[in-house]
PDB file of N, CA and C in Angstrom:
ATOM      1  N   PRO A  21       4.292 -79.856 -21.761  1.00 58.00           N
ATOM      2  CA  PRO A  21       3.183 -79.276 -22.509  1.00 58.00           C
ATOM      3  C   PRO A  21       2.718 -78.011 -21.815  1.00 58.00           C
ATOM      4  N   SER A  22       2.524 -76.951 -22.601  1.00 65.00           N
ATOM      5  CA  SER A  22       2.089 -75.678 -22.012  1.00 65.00           C
ATOM      6  C   SER A  22       0.595 -75.501 -22.258  1.00 65.00           C
ATOM      7  N   ALA A  23      -0.092 -75.202 -21.188  1.00 67.00           N
ATOM      8  CA  ALA A  23      -1.537 -74.999 -21.295  1.00 67.00           C
ATOM      9  C   ALA A  23      -1.810 -73.525 -21.535  1.00 67.00           C
ATOM     10  N   THR A  24      -2.719 -73.242 -22.429  1.00 72.00           N
ATOM     11  CA  THR A  24      -3.056 -71.840 -22.689  1.00 72.00           C
ATOM     12  C   THR A  24      -3.954 -71.334 -21.568  1.00 72.00           C
ATOM     13  N   PRO A  25      -3.571 -70.212 -20.942  1.00 71.00           N
ATOM     14  CA  PRO A  25      -4.394 -69.706 -19.843  1.00 71.00           C
ATOM     15  C   PRO A  25      -5.711 -69.152 -20.366  1.00 71.00           C
ATOM     16  N   THR A  26      -6.737 -69.386 -19.599  1.00 76.00           N
ATOM     17  CA  THR A  26      -8.049 -68.858 -19.983  1.00 76.00           C
ATOM     18  C   THR A  26      -8.184 -67.440 -19.448  1.00 76.00           C
ATOM     19  N   VAL A  27      -8.607 -66.532 -20.290  1.00 75.00           N
ATOM     20  CA  VAL A  27      -8.753 -65.130 -19.916  1.00 75.00           C
ATOM     21  C   VAL A  27     -10.219 -64.858 -19.652  1.00 75.00           C
ATOM     22  N   THR A  28     -10.502 -64.395 -18.450  1.00 78.00           N
ATOM     23  CA  THR A  28     -11.895 -64.045 -18.137  1.00 78.00           C
ATOM     24  C   THR A  28     -12.057 -62.548 -18.332  1.00 78.00           C
ATOM     25  N   ARG A  29     -12.975 -62.188 -19.173  1.00 76.00           N
ATOM     26  CA  ARG A  29     -13.201 -60.779 -19.469  1.00 76.00           C
ATOM     27  C   ARG A  29     -14.303 -60.240 -18.566  1.00 76.00           C
ATOM     28  N   PRO A  30     -14.191 -58.965 -18.188  1.00 72.00           N
ATOM     29  CA  PRO A  30     -15.266 -58.384 -17.384  1.00 72.00           C
ATOM     30  C   PRO A  30     -16.534 -58.267 -18.214  1.00 72.00           C
ATOM     31  N   PRO A  31     -17.693 -58.270 -17.570  1.00 69.00           N
ATOM     32  CA  PRO A  31     -18.925 -58.154 -18.355  1.00 69.00           C
ATOM     33  C   PRO A  31     -18.990 -56.815 -19.076  1.00 69.00           C
ATOM     34  N   SER A  32     -19.491 -56.849 -20.285  1.00 75.00           N
ATOM     35  CA  SER A  32     -19.573 -55.613 -21.059  1.00 75.00           C
ATOM     36  C   SER A  32     -20.718 -54.753 -20.545  1.00 75.00           C
ATOM     37  N   TYR A  33     -20.596 -53.436 -20.729  1.00 73.00           N
ATOM     38  CA  TYR A  33     -21.621 -52.509 -20.270  1.00 73.00           C
ATOM     39  C   TYR A  33     -22.832 -52.605 -21.186  1.00 73.00           C
ATOM     40  N   VAL A  34     -23.965 -52.834 -20.615  1.00 73.00           N
ATOM     41  CA  VAL A  34     -25.200 -52.904 -21.380  1.00 73.00           C
ATOM     42  C   VAL A  34     -26.061 -51.718 -20.964  1.00 73.00           C
ATOM     43  N   PRO A  35     -26.375 -50.797 -21.875  1.00 69.00           N
ATOM     44  CA  PRO A  35     -27.186 -49.647 -21.485  1.00 69.00           C
ATOM     45  C   PRO A  35     -28.572 -50.093 -21.044  1.00 69.00           C
ATOM     46  N   SER A  36     -29.129 -49.353 -20.082  1.00 69.00           N
ATOM     47  CA  SER A  36     -30.436 -49.729 -19.559  1.00 69.00           C
ATOM     48  C   SER A  36     -31.552 -49.395 -20.539  1.00 69.00           C
ATOM     49  N   SER A  37     -31.327 -48.440 -21.434  1.00 70.00           N
ATOM     50  CA  SER A  37     -32.342 -48.118 -22.429  1.00 70.00           C
ATOM     51  C   SER A  37     -31.649 -47.753 -23.729  1.00 70.00           C
ATOM     52  N   ALA A  38     -32.362 -47.883 -24.806  1.00 72.00           N
ATOM     53  CA  ALA A  38     -31.789 -47.548 -26.102  1.00 72.00           C
ATOM     54  C   ALA A  38     -31.643 -46.037 -26.229  1.00 72.00           C
ATOM     55  N   PRO A  39     -30.650 -45.554 -26.954  1.00 69.00           N
ATOM     56  CA  PRO A  39     -30.515 -44.101 -27.122  1.00 69.00           C
ATOM     57  C   PRO A  39     -31.699 -43.527 -27.879  1.00 69.00           C
ATOM     58  N   SER A  40     -32.130 -42.361 -27.419  1.00 69.00           N
ATOM     59  CA  SER A  40     -33.281 -41.729 -28.066  1.00 69.00           C
ATOM     60  C   SER A  40     -32.820 -40.541 -28.893  1.00 69.00           C
ATOM     61  N   ALA A  41     -33.598 -40.189 -29.884  1.00 70.00           N
ATOM     62  CA  ALA A  41     -33.246 -39.077 -30.763  1.00 70.00           C
ATOM     63  C   ALA A  41     -33.491 -37.740 -30.082  1.00 70.00           C
ATOM     64  N   THR A  42     -34.443 -37.686 -29.172  1.00 69.00           N
ATOM     65  CA  THR A  42     -34.733 -36.433 -28.470  1.00 69.00           C
ATOM     66  C   THR A  42     -34.096 -36.471 -27.091  1.00 69.00           C
ATOM     67  N   PRO A  43     -33.522 -35.352 -26.660  1.00 64.00           N
ATOM     68  CA  PRO A  43     -32.894 -35.348 -25.331  1.00 64.00           C
ATOM     69  C   PRO A  43     -33.949 -35.470 -24.238  1.00 64.00           C
ATOM     70  N   THR A  44     -33.559 -36.080 -23.129  1.00 70.00           N
ATOM     71  CA  THR A  44     -34.504 -36.269 -22.033  1.00 70.00           C
ATOM     72  C   THR A  44     -34.695 -34.981 -21.233  1.00 70.00           C
ATOM     73  N   VAL A  45     -33.708 -34.096 -21.233  1.00 77.00           N
ATOM     74  CA  VAL A  45     -33.817 -32.824 -20.527  1.00 77.00           C
ATOM     75  C   VAL A  45     -34.035 -31.738 -21.576  1.00 77.00           C
ATOM     76  N   PRO A  46     -35.065 -30.914 -21.421  1.00 75.00           N
ATOM     77  CA  PRO A  46     -35.284 -29.875 -22.444  1.00 75.00           C
ATOM     78  C   PRO A  46     -34.140 -28.865 -22.450  1.00 75.00           C
ATOM     79  N   ARG A  47     -33.740 -28.473 -23.625  1.00 77.00           N
ATOM     80  CA  ARG A  47     -32.676 -27.489 -23.765  1.00 77.00           C
ATOM     81  C   ARG A  47     -33.235 -26.089 -23.507  1.00 77.00           C
ATOM     82  N   PRO A  48     -32.478 -25.226 -22.815  1.00 79.00           N
ATOM     83  CA  PRO A  48     -32.982 -23.869 -22.584  1.00 79.00           C
ATOM     84  C   PRO A  48     -32.918 -23.042 -23.864  1.00 79.00           C
ATOM     85  N   SER A  49     -33.870 -22.165 -24.009  1.00 81.00           N
ATOM     86  CA  SER A  49     -33.876 -21.261 -25.148  1.00 81.00           C
ATOM     87  C   SER A  49     -33.283 -19.939 -24.694  1.00 81.00           C
ATOM     88  N   TYR A  50     -32.324 -19.437 -25.421  1.00 82.00           N
ATOM     89  CA  TYR A  50     -31.661 -18.192 -25.032  1.00 82.00           C
ATOM     90  C   TYR A  50     -32.215 -16.987 -25.782  1.00 82.00           C
ATOM     91  N   ARG A  51     -33.409 -17.163 -26.368  1.00 82.00           N
ATOM     92  CA  ARG A  51     -34.025 -16.028 -27.034  1.00 82.00           C
ATOM     93  C   ARG A  51     -34.518 -15.026 -26.004  1.00 82.00           C
ATOM     94  N   PRO A  52     -34.364 -13.721 -26.261  1.00 79.00           N
ATOM     95  CA  PRO A  52     -34.847 -12.732 -25.293  1.00 79.00           C
ATOM     96  C   PRO A  52     -36.364 -12.766 -25.182  1.00 79.00           C
ATOM     97  N   THR A  53     -36.844 -12.543 -23.979  1.00 77.00           N
ATOM     98  CA  THR A  53     -38.286 -12.551 -23.759  1.00 77.00           C
ATOM     99  C   THR A  53     -38.816 -11.125 -23.753  1.00 77.00           C
ATOM    100  N   THR A  54     -40.054 -10.968 -24.144  1.00 78.00           N
ATOM    101  CA  THR A  54     -40.665  -9.636 -24.137  1.00 78.00           C
ATOM    102  C   THR A  54     -41.553  -9.434 -22.921  1.00 78.00           C
ATOM    103  N   GLU A  55     -41.843 -10.502 -22.187  1.00 77.00           N
ATOM    104  CA  GLU A  55     -42.691 -10.322 -21.014  1.00 77.00           C
ATOM    105  C   GLU A  55     -41.859  -9.859 -19.824  1.00 77.00           C
ATOM    106  N   ARG A  56     -42.515  -9.231 -18.868  1.00 73.00           N
ATOM    107  CA  ARG A  56     -41.816  -8.754 -17.674  1.00 73.00           C
ATOM    108  C   ARG A  56     -41.582  -9.927 -16.745  1.00 73.00           C
ATOM    109  N   THR A  57     -40.350 -10.110 -16.350  1.00 73.00           N
ATOM    110  CA  THR A  57     -40.030 -11.236 -15.479  1.00 73.00           C
ATOM    111  C   THR A  57     -39.932 -10.807 -14.018  1.00 73.00           C
ATOM    112  N   PHE A  58     -40.111  -9.517 -13.712  1.00 73.00           N
ATOM    113  CA  PHE A  58     -40.029  -9.051 -12.337  1.00 73.00           C
ATOM    114  C   PHE A  58     -40.994  -7.887 -12.148  1.00 73.00           C
ATOM    115  N   GLU A  59     -41.301  -7.631 -10.915  1.00 76.00           N
ATOM    116  CA  GLU A  59     -42.119  -6.460 -10.585  1.00 76.00           C
ATOM    117  C   GLU A  59     -41.190  -5.367 -10.078  1.00 76.00           C
ATOM    118  N   PRO A  60     -41.340  -4.136 -10.553  1.00 71.00           N
ATOM    119  CA  PRO A  60     -40.471  -3.065 -10.060  1.00 71.00           C
ATOM    120  C   PRO A  60     -40.696  -2.852  -8.563  1.00 71.00           C
ATOM    121  N   THR A  61     -39.593  -2.595  -7.831  1.00 73.00           N
ATOM    122  CA  THR A  61     -39.685  -2.453  -6.377  1.00 73.00           C
ATOM    123  C   THR A  61     -39.918  -1.016  -5.942  1.00 73.00           C
ATOM    124  N   SER A  62     -39.735  -0.051  -6.828  1.00 74.00           N
ATOM    125  CA  SER A  62     -39.936   1.344  -6.442  1.00 74.00           C
ATOM    126  C   SER A  62     -40.545   2.098  -7.622  1.00 74.00           C
ATOM    127  N   GLU A  63     -40.912   3.326  -7.348  1.00 76.00           N
ATOM    128  CA  GLU A  63     -41.473   4.165  -8.410  1.00 76.00           C
ATOM    129  C   GLU A  63     -40.367   4.531  -9.397  1.00 76.00           C
ATOM    130  N   PRO A  64     -40.702   4.738 -10.662  1.00 73.00           N
ATOM    131  CA  PRO A  64     -39.676   5.170 -11.618  1.00 73.00           C
ATOM    132  C   PRO A  64     -39.124   6.537 -11.226  1.00 73.00           C
ATOM    133  N   THR A  65     -37.835   6.700 -11.402  1.00 73.00           N
ATOM    134  CA  THR A  65     -37.202   7.967 -11.034  1.00 73.00           C
ATOM    135  C   THR A  65     -37.247   8.920 -12.216  1.00 73.00           C
ATOM    136  N   SER A  66     -37.147  10.191 -11.890  1.00 75.00           N
ATOM    137  CA  SER A  66     -37.151  11.197 -12.953  1.00 75.00           C
ATOM    138  C   SER A  66     -35.751  11.336 -13.530  1.00 75.00           C
ATOM    139  N   GLY A  67     -35.651  11.908 -14.686  1.00 73.00           N
ATOM    140  CA  GLY A  67     -34.375  12.098 -15.351  1.00 73.00           C
ATOM    141  C   GLY A  67     -33.561  13.198 -14.703  1.00 73.00           C
ATOM    142  N   PRO A  68     -32.373  13.458 -15.209  1.00 73.00           N
ATOM    143  CA  PRO A  68     -31.532  14.506 -14.626  1.00 73.00           C
ATOM    144  C   PRO A  68     -32.140  15.886 -14.853  1.00 73.00           C
ATOM    145  N   THR A  69     -31.907  16.740 -13.884  1.00 73.00           N
ATOM    146  CA  THR A  69     -32.409  18.114 -13.994  1.00 73.00           C
ATOM    147  C   THR A  69     -31.264  19.046 -14.346  1.00 73.00           C
ATOM    148  N   ALA A  70     -31.578  20.143 -14.973  1.00 72.00           N
ATOM    149  CA  ALA A  70     -30.555  21.116 -15.365  1.00 72.00           C
ATOM    150  C   ALA A  70     -30.390  22.139 -14.241  1.00 72.00           C
ATOM    151  N   GLU A  71     -29.665  21.744 -13.189  1.00 70.00           N
ATOM    152  CA  GLU A  71     -29.417  22.665 -12.078  1.00 70.00           C
ATOM    153  C   GLU A  71     -28.177  23.475 -12.388  1.00 70.00           C
ATOM    154  N   PRO A  72     -28.151  24.727 -11.988  1.00 65.00           N
ATOM    155  CA  PRO A  72     -26.942  25.532 -12.230  1.00 65.00           C
ATOM    156  C   PRO A  72     -25.795  25.039 -11.346  1.00 65.00           C
ATOM    157  N   THR A  73     -24.597  24.982 -11.914  1.00 65.00           N
ATOM    158  CA  THR A  73     -23.428  24.549 -11.156  1.00 65.00           C
ATOM    159  C   THR A  73     -22.694  25.769 -10.636  1.00 65.00           C
ATOM    160  N   THR A  74     -22.063  25.621  -9.495  1.00 65.00           N
ATOM    161  CA  THR A  74     -21.312  26.736  -8.907  1.00 65.00           C
ATOM    162  C   THR A  74     -19.848  26.595  -9.273  1.00 65.00           C
ATOM    163  N   GLU A  75     -19.200  27.708  -9.569  1.00 61.00           N
ATOM    164  CA  GLU A  75     -17.778  27.707  -9.903  1.00 61.00           C
ATOM    165  C   GLU A  75     -16.948  27.607  -8.630  1.00 61.00           C
ATOM    166  N   THR A  76     -15.825  26.881  -8.708  1.00 61.00           N
ATOM    167  CA  THR A  76     -14.917  26.791  -7.569  1.00 61.00           C
ATOM    168  C   THR A  76     -13.863  27.875  -7.683  1.00 61.00           C
ATOM    169  N   ASP A  77     -13.088  28.040  -6.620  1.00 61.00           N
ATOM    170  CA  ASP A  77     -12.053  29.077  -6.615  1.00 61.00           C
ATOM    171  C   ASP A  77     -10.885  28.720  -7.529  1.00 61.00           C
ATOM    172  N   ALA A  78     -10.565  27.430  -7.654  1.00 57.00           N
ATOM    173  CA  ALA A  78      -9.421  27.036  -8.464  1.00 57.00           C
ATOM    174  C   ALA A  78      -9.819  26.965  -9.931  1.00 57.00           C
ATOM    175  N   PRO A  79      -8.948  27.425 -10.825  1.00 57.00           N
ATOM    176  CA  PRO A  79      -9.258  27.290 -12.252  1.00 57.00           C
ATOM    177  C   PRO A  79      -9.298  25.807 -12.634  1.00 57.00           C
ATOM    178  N   SER A  80     -10.056  25.464 -13.652  1.00 59.00           N
ATOM    179  CA  SER A  80     -10.246  24.073 -14.019  1.00 59.00           C
ATOM    180  C   SER A  80      -9.010  23.453 -14.669  1.00 59.00           C
ATOM    181  N   SER A  81      -8.041  24.260 -15.138  1.00 61.00           N
ATOM    182  CA  SER A  81      -6.883  23.691 -15.810  1.00 61.00           C
ATOM    183  C   SER A  81      -5.846  23.170 -14.814  1.00 61.00           C
ATOM    184  N   VAL A  82      -5.902  23.585 -13.555  1.00 57.00           N
ATOM    185  CA  VAL A  82      -4.930  23.138 -12.567  1.00 57.00           C
ATOM    186  C   VAL A  82      -5.593  22.070 -11.697  1.00 57.00           C
ATOM    187  N   PRO A  83      -5.040  20.868 -11.637  1.00 57.00           N
ATOM    188  CA  PRO A  83      -5.649  19.848 -10.783  1.00 57.00           C
ATOM    189  C   PRO A  83      -5.441  20.190  -9.316  1.00 57.00           C
ATOM    190  N   THR A  84      -6.446  19.961  -8.530  1.00 63.00           N
ATOM    191  CA  THR A  84      -6.339  20.258  -7.101  1.00 63.00           C
ATOM    192  C   THR A  84      -6.097  18.972  -6.342  1.00 63.00           C
ATOM    193  N   GLY A  85      -5.321  19.036  -5.290  1.00 69.00           N
ATOM    194  CA  GLY A  85      -5.060  17.894  -4.447  1.00 69.00           C
ATOM    195  C   GLY A  85      -3.921  17.013  -4.909  1.00 69.00           C
ATOM    196  N   ALA A  86      -3.385  17.242  -6.078  1.00 68.00           N
ATOM    197  CA  ALA A  86      -2.279  16.423  -6.555  1.00 68.00           C
ATOM    198  C   ALA A  86      -0.968  17.164  -6.321  1.00 68.00           C
ATOM    199  N   PRO A  87       0.083  16.462  -5.881  1.00 66.00           N
ATOM    200  CA  PRO A  87       1.366  17.145  -5.673  1.00 66.00           C
ATOM    201  C   PRO A  87       1.987  17.569  -7.007  1.00 66.00           C
ATOM    202  N   THR A  88       2.723  18.663  -6.955  1.00 71.00           N
ATOM    203  CA  THR A  88       3.341  19.156  -8.189  1.00 71.00           C
ATOM    204  C   THR A  88       4.642  18.444  -8.496  1.00 71.00           C
ATOM    205  N   SER A  89       5.311  17.860  -7.481  1.00 77.00           N
ATOM    206  CA  SER A  89       6.551  17.126  -7.732  1.00 77.00           C
ATOM    207  C   SER A  89       6.474  15.786  -7.018  1.00 77.00           C
ATOM    208  N   TRP A  90       7.246  14.830  -7.528  1.00 74.00           N
ATOM    209  CA  TRP A  90       7.224  13.492  -6.952  1.00 74.00           C
ATOM    210  C   TRP A  90       8.617  13.146  -6.475  1.00 74.00           C
ATOM    211  N   THR A  91       8.700  12.652  -5.232  1.00 75.00           N
ATOM    212  CA  THR A  91       9.988  12.230  -4.687  1.00 75.00           C
ATOM    213  C   THR A  91       9.941  10.728  -4.469  1.00 75.00           C
ATOM    214  N   PRO A  92      10.963  10.021  -4.892  1.00 71.00           N
ATOM    215  CA  PRO A  92      10.951   8.570  -4.714  1.00 71.00           C
ATOM    216  C   PRO A  92      11.078   8.194  -3.245  1.00 71.00           C
ATOM    217  N   ALA A  93      10.610   7.014  -2.924  1.00 68.00           N
ATOM    218  CA  ALA A  93      10.696   6.538  -1.543  1.00 68.00           C
ATOM    219  C   ALA A  93      12.145   6.250  -1.188  1.00 68.00           C
ATOM    220  N   PRO A  94      12.524   6.455   0.068  1.00 76.00           N
ATOM    221  CA  PRO A  94      13.916   6.165   0.461  1.00 76.00           C
ATOM    222  C   PRO A  94      14.172   4.660   0.420  1.00 76.00           C
ATOM    223  N   PHE A  95      15.393   4.277   0.105  1.00 78.00           N
ATOM    224  CA  PHE A  95      15.740   2.863   0.039  1.00 78.00           C
ATOM    225  C   PHE A  95      17.036   2.646   0.801  1.00 78.00           C
ATOM    226  N   ALA A  96      17.289   1.382   1.145  1.00 77.00           N
ATOM    227  CA  ALA A  96      18.475   1.056   1.924  1.00 77.00           C
ATOM    228  C   ALA A  96      19.716   1.145   1.049  1.00 77.00           C
ATOM    229  N   ALA A  97      20.818   1.535   1.660  1.00 81.00           N
ATOM    230  CA  ALA A  97      22.084   1.619   0.936  1.00 81.00           C
ATOM    231  C   ALA A  97      22.571   0.207   0.629  1.00 81.00           C
ATOM    232  N   PRO A  98      23.285   0.033  -0.463  1.00 81.00           N
ATOM    233  CA  PRO A  98      23.805  -1.301  -0.769  1.00 81.00           C
ATOM    234  C   PRO A  98      24.818  -1.734   0.298  1.00 81.00           C
ATOM    235  N   PRO A  99      24.931  -3.033   0.553  1.00 81.00           N
ATOM    236  CA  PRO A  99      25.852  -3.485   1.594  1.00 81.00           C
ATOM    237  C   PRO A  99      27.302  -3.253   1.195  1.00 81.00           C
ATOM    238  N   ASP A 100      28.126  -2.909   2.193  1.00 86.00           N
ATOM    239  CA  ASP A 100      29.545  -2.736   1.917  1.00 86.00           C
ATOM    240  C   ASP A 100      30.239  -4.092   1.976  1.00 86.00           C
ATOM    241  N   ASP A 101      31.536  -4.115   1.722  1.00 88.00           N
ATOM    242  CA  ASP A 101      32.267  -5.377   1.642  1.00 88.00           C
ATOM    243  C   ASP A 101      32.233  -6.155   2.951  1.00 88.00           C
ATOM    244  N   ASP A 102      32.343  -5.447   4.084  1.00 88.00           N
ATOM    245  CA  ASP A 102      32.303  -6.142   5.380  1.00 88.00           C
ATOM    246  C   ASP A 102      30.949  -6.802   5.586  1.00 88.00           C
ATOM    247  N   GLU A 103      29.876  -6.109   5.196  1.00 86.00           N
ATOM    248  CA  GLU A 103      28.528  -6.671   5.343  1.00 86.00           C
ATOM    249  C   GLU A 103      28.366  -7.906   4.458  1.00 86.00           C
ATOM    250  N   ILE A 104      28.925  -7.852   3.254  1.00 85.00           N
ATOM    251  CA  ILE A 104      28.847  -9.009   2.356  1.00 85.00           C
ATOM    252  C   ILE A 104      29.583 -10.182   2.958  1.00 85.00           C
ATOM    253  N   ARG A 105      30.772  -9.931   3.539  1.00 86.00           N
ATOM    254  CA  ARG A 105      31.536 -11.017   4.159  1.00 86.00           C
ATOM    255  C   ARG A 105      30.804 -11.597   5.369  1.00 86.00           C
ATOM    256  N   ARG A 106      30.130 -10.737   6.139  1.00 85.00           N
ATOM    257  CA  ARG A 106      29.397 -11.229   7.305  1.00 85.00           C
ATOM    258  C   ARG A 106      28.207 -12.085   6.882  1.00 85.00           C
ATOM    259  N   ARG A 107      27.566 -11.740   5.772  1.00 84.00           N
ATOM    260  CA  ARG A 107      26.392 -12.496   5.325  1.00 84.00           C
ATOM    261  C   ARG A 107      26.757 -13.778   4.588  1.00 84.00           C
ATOM    262  N   ARG A 108      27.992 -13.923   4.137  1.00 87.00           N
ATOM    263  CA  ARG A 108      28.370 -15.079   3.349  1.00 87.00           C
ATOM    264  C   ARG A 108      28.375 -16.327   4.215  1.00 87.00           C
ATOM    265  N   LEU A 109      27.784 -17.394   3.711  1.00 86.00           N
ATOM    266  CA  LEU A 109      27.727 -18.636   4.454  1.00 86.00           C
ATOM    267  C   LEU A 109      29.035 -19.396   4.304  1.00 86.00           C
ATOM    268  N   THR A 110      29.381 -20.114   5.361  1.00 86.00           N
ATOM    269  CA  THR A 110      30.528 -21.002   5.248  1.00 86.00           C
ATOM    270  C   THR A 110      30.115 -22.222   4.434  1.00 86.00           C
ATOM    271  N   HIS A 111      31.080 -23.056   4.091  1.00 86.00           N
ATOM    272  CA  HIS A 111      30.779 -24.245   3.308  1.00 86.00           C
ATOM    273  C   HIS A 111      29.847 -25.170   4.083  1.00 86.00           C
ATOM    274  N   ASP A 112      30.074 -25.305   5.390  1.00 87.00           N
ATOM    275  CA  ASP A 112      29.219 -26.165   6.204  1.00 87.00           C
ATOM    276  C   ASP A 112      27.805 -25.599   6.294  1.00 87.00           C
ATOM    277  N   GLU A 113      27.681 -24.292   6.462  1.00 88.00           N
ATOM    278  CA  GLU A 113      26.344 -23.682   6.537  1.00 88.00           C
ATOM    279  C   GLU A 113      25.596 -23.841   5.217  1.00 88.00           C
ATOM    280  N   LEU A 114      26.308 -23.686   4.110  1.00 88.00           N
ATOM    281  CA  LEU A 114      25.676 -23.833   2.805  1.00 88.00           C
ATOM    282  C   LEU A 114      25.223 -25.279   2.589  1.00 88.00           C
ATOM    283  N   SER A 115      26.053 -26.240   2.961  1.00 89.00           N
ATOM    284  CA  SER A 115      25.683 -27.654   2.804  1.00 89.00           C
ATOM    285  C   SER A 115      24.496 -27.993   3.690  1.00 89.00           C
ATOM    286  N   ALA A 116      24.498 -27.474   4.934  1.00 88.00           N
ATOM    287  CA  ALA A 116      23.408 -27.769   5.840  1.00 88.00           C
ATOM    288  C   ALA A 116      22.102 -27.134   5.371  1.00 88.00           C
ATOM    289  N   SER A 117      22.165 -26.015   4.658  1.00 88.00           N
ATOM    290  CA  SER A 117      20.954 -25.371   4.192  1.00 88.00           C
ATOM    291  C   SER A 117      20.247 -26.212   3.125  1.00 88.00           C
ATOM    292  N   PHE A 118      20.995 -27.117   2.474  1.00 90.00           N
ATOM    293  CA  PHE A 118      20.401 -28.023   1.497  1.00 90.00           C
ATOM    294  C   PHE A 118      20.048 -29.364   2.118  1.00 90.00           C
ATOM    295  N   GLY A 119      20.155 -29.472   3.431  1.00 88.00           N
ATOM    296  CA  GLY A 119      19.786 -30.693   4.114  1.00 88.00           C
ATOM    297  C   GLY A 119      20.868 -31.747   4.098  1.00 88.00           C
ATOM    298  N   LEU A 120      22.090 -31.372   3.720  1.00 85.00           N
ATOM    299  CA  LEU A 120      23.184 -32.332   3.696  1.00 85.00           C
ATOM    300  C   LEU A 120      23.800 -32.438   5.084  1.00 85.00           C
ATOM    301  N   ARG A 121      24.262 -33.633   5.414  1.00 83.00           N
ATOM    302  CA  ARG A 121      24.877 -33.826   6.729  1.00 83.00           C
ATOM    303  C   ARG A 121      26.270 -33.233   6.735  1.00 83.00           C
ATOM    304  N   VAL A 122      26.562 -32.507   7.781  1.00 76.00           N
ATOM    305  CA  VAL A 122      27.866 -31.862   7.917  1.00 76.00           C
ATOM    306  C   VAL A 122      28.555 -32.478   9.128  1.00 76.00           C
ATOM    307  N   GLY A 123      29.856 -32.786   9.015  1.00 70.00           N
ATOM    308  CA  GLY A 123      30.525 -33.250  10.220  1.00 70.00           C
ATOM    309  C   GLY A 123      31.504 -34.271   9.878  1.00 70.00           C
TER     310      GLY A 123
END
């Protein structure tokens, strides 16, 4: 005869209070305010003045300080065949680089 095992269920969660229609934390209002929220730290500054500007020696159509031609940076020459052969790993070195036992 097979006995049916009794299953004990964990206690169900019982909320400590009933849900309320109004939130417990007031929601912030993102409407802009018209009142001053800070005190200015300095006196208001005056607007821009119409001071005469001085002309420079260089005409405005030619940029100053920029080179007129661009040269690429030097780079290493490609390896020749002997260099490729010297850099090539042997079968044992390649196997060992993957953590395989060689020997």
